[in-house]
PDB file of C-alpha atoms and ligand atoms in Angstrom:
ATOM      1  CA  MET U   1       5.766  70.034 132.436  1.00  0.00           C
ATOM      2  CA  ALA U   2       7.058  73.274 130.966  1.00  0.00           C
ATOM      3  CA  THR U   3      10.751  73.879 131.372  1.00  0.00           C
ATOM      4  CA  ASN U   4      12.484  77.171 130.872  1.00  0.00           C
ATOM      5  CA  PRO U   5      15.052  76.712 128.067  1.00  0.00           C
ATOM      6  CA  LYS U   6      17.118  79.574 129.490  1.00  0.00           C
ATOM      7  CA  VAL U   7      17.892  77.554 132.587  1.00  0.00           C
ATOM      8  CA  LYS U   8      20.694  75.287 131.434  1.00  0.00           C
ATOM      9  CA  ALA U   9      21.760  73.761 134.693  1.00  0.00           C
ATOM     10  CA  ASP U  10      20.452  73.448 138.167  1.00  0.00           C
ATOM     11  CA  LEU U  11      22.325  76.227 139.886  1.00  0.00           C
ATOM     12  CA  LYS U  12      23.196  76.172 143.521  1.00  0.00           C
ATOM     13  CA  PHE U  13      23.141  79.373 145.499  1.00  0.00           C
ATOM     14  CA  THR U  14      24.907  80.181 148.717  1.00  0.00           C
ATOM     15  CA  GLN U  15      23.374  82.941 150.746  1.00  0.00           C
ATOM     16  CA  ILE U  16      26.042  85.304 152.045  1.00  0.00           C
ATOM     17  CA  ASP U  17      23.807  87.815 153.754  1.00  0.00           C
ATOM     18  CA  PRO U  18      20.084  88.625 153.606  1.00  0.00           C
ATOM     19  CA  ARG U  19      20.476  90.337 150.211  1.00  0.00           C
ATOM     20  CA  THR U  20      23.521  88.640 148.717  1.00  0.00           C
ATOM     21  CA  TRP U  21      24.033  85.216 147.159  1.00  0.00           C
ATOM     22  CA  SER U  22      26.878  83.552 145.330  1.00  0.00           C
ATOM     23  CA  THR U  23      26.621  80.896 142.643  1.00  0.00           C
ATOM     24  CA  VAL U  24      29.019  78.943 140.443  1.00  0.00           C
ATOM     25  CA  GLY U  25      28.507  79.369 136.697  1.00  0.00           C
ATOM     26  CA  THR U  26      28.794  76.742 133.991  1.00  0.00           C
ATOM     27  CA  GLN U  27      32.439  77.708 133.414  1.00  0.00           C
ATOM     28  CA  GLY U  28      33.256  77.401 137.097  1.00  0.00           C
ATOM     29  CA  ASN U  29      33.210  81.145 137.647  1.00  0.00           C
ATOM     30  CA  VAL U  30      31.776  82.382 140.888  1.00  0.00           C
ATOM     31  CA  TYR U  31      29.204  85.111 140.543  1.00  0.00           C
ATOM     32  CA  THR U  32      27.629  87.273 143.177  1.00  0.00           C
ATOM     33  CA  LEU U  33      24.006  88.321 143.092  1.00  0.00           C
ATOM     34  CA  SER U  34      22.697  91.234 145.104  1.00  0.00           C
ATOM     35  CA  LEU U  35      19.211  92.412 145.779  1.00  0.00           C
ATOM     36  CA  LEU U  36      19.400  96.162 145.229  1.00  0.00           C
ATOM     37  CA  SER U  37      16.565  98.656 145.094  1.00  0.00           C
ATOM     38  CA  SER U  38      13.899  96.069 144.272  1.00  0.00           C
ATOM     39  CA  SER U  39      15.797  94.170 141.580  1.00  0.00           C
ATOM     40  CA  LEU U  40      18.427  91.455 141.385  1.00  0.00           C
ATOM     41  CA  HIS U  41      21.857  92.374 140.104  1.00  0.00           C
ATOM     42  CA  CYS U  42      24.401  89.777 139.024  1.00  0.00           C
ATOM     43  CA  ASN U  43      28.073  90.394 138.297  1.00  0.00           C
ATOM     44  CA  CYS U  44      28.276  87.920 135.403  1.00  0.00           C
ATOM     45  CA  PRO U  45      28.836  89.382 131.904  1.00  0.00           C
ATOM     46  CA  ALA U  46      25.106  89.495 131.130  1.00  0.00           C
ATOM     47  CA  GLY U  47      24.279  90.974 134.494  1.00  0.00           C
ATOM     48  CA  ARG U  48      26.933  93.669 134.193  1.00  0.00           C
ATOM     49  CA  HIS U  49      25.299  94.772 130.947  1.00  0.00           C
ATOM     50  CA  ARG U  50      22.018  95.081 132.816  1.00  0.00           C
ATOM     51  CA  LYS U  51      20.479  92.178 130.960  1.00  0.00           C
ATOM     52  CA  ASN U  52      18.463  89.513 132.659  1.00  0.00           C
ATOM     53  CA  CYS U  53      20.853  86.685 133.337  1.00  0.00           C
ATOM     54  CA  TYR U  54      19.768  83.167 134.085  1.00  0.00           C
ATOM     55  CA  HIS U  55      21.379  83.289 137.516  1.00  0.00           C
ATOM     56  CA  ALA U  56      19.002  86.042 138.589  1.00  0.00           C
ATOM     57  CA  ASP U  57      16.097  84.283 136.860  1.00  0.00           C
ATOM     58  CA  ARG U  58      16.850  81.057 138.691  1.00  0.00           C
ATOM     59  CA  LEU U  59      17.402  82.731 142.038  1.00  0.00           C
ATOM     60  CA  ALA U  60      14.128  84.571 141.638  1.00  0.00           C
ATOM     61  CA  GLN U  61      12.361  81.265 140.984  1.00  0.00           C
ATOM     62  CA  LEU U  62      13.962  79.512 143.922  1.00  0.00           C
ATOM     63  CA  PHE U  63      13.428  82.271 146.410  1.00  0.00           C
ATOM     64  CA  LYS U  64      10.276  83.826 145.048  1.00  0.00           C
ATOM     65  CA  ALA U  65       8.476  83.915 148.363  1.00  0.00           C
ATOM     66  CA  GLU U  66      11.494  85.182 150.269  1.00  0.00           C
ATOM     67  CA  LEU U  67      12.318  87.800 147.671  1.00  0.00           C
ATOM     68  CA  ASN U  68       8.748  88.988 147.575  1.00  0.00           C
ATOM     69  CA  ASP U  69       8.990  89.463 151.310  1.00  0.00           C
ATOM     70  CA  CYS U  70      12.198  91.439 150.873  1.00  0.00           C
ATOM     71  CA  LEU U  71      10.714  93.576 148.125  1.00  0.00           C
ATOM     72  CA  ALA U  72       7.613  94.221 150.163  1.00  0.00           C
ATOM     73  CA  SER U  73       9.769  95.611 152.951  1.00  0.00           C
ATOM     74  CA  PHE U  74      11.277  98.344 150.782  1.00  0.00           C
TER      75      PHE U  74
HETATM   76 ZN1  LIG T   1      24.339  86.202 136.093  1.00  0.00          ZN
END
């Protein structure tokens, strides 16, 4: 089994609306992820610098089918 070393913990996501999720980071901070113009944006420090953060990576893995549906509708 290959595991992604970037994914440190099993994150839990709460869906707020069809394009918005919140998650709790390793430090207990709450971050919000939004699906905007065909990409995921996260408001954690990495996300704000337009880097790929592991929250977005993990959310994309978990909701790949759903997100693909969303992206296809754009
Ligand atoms: Zn993030």
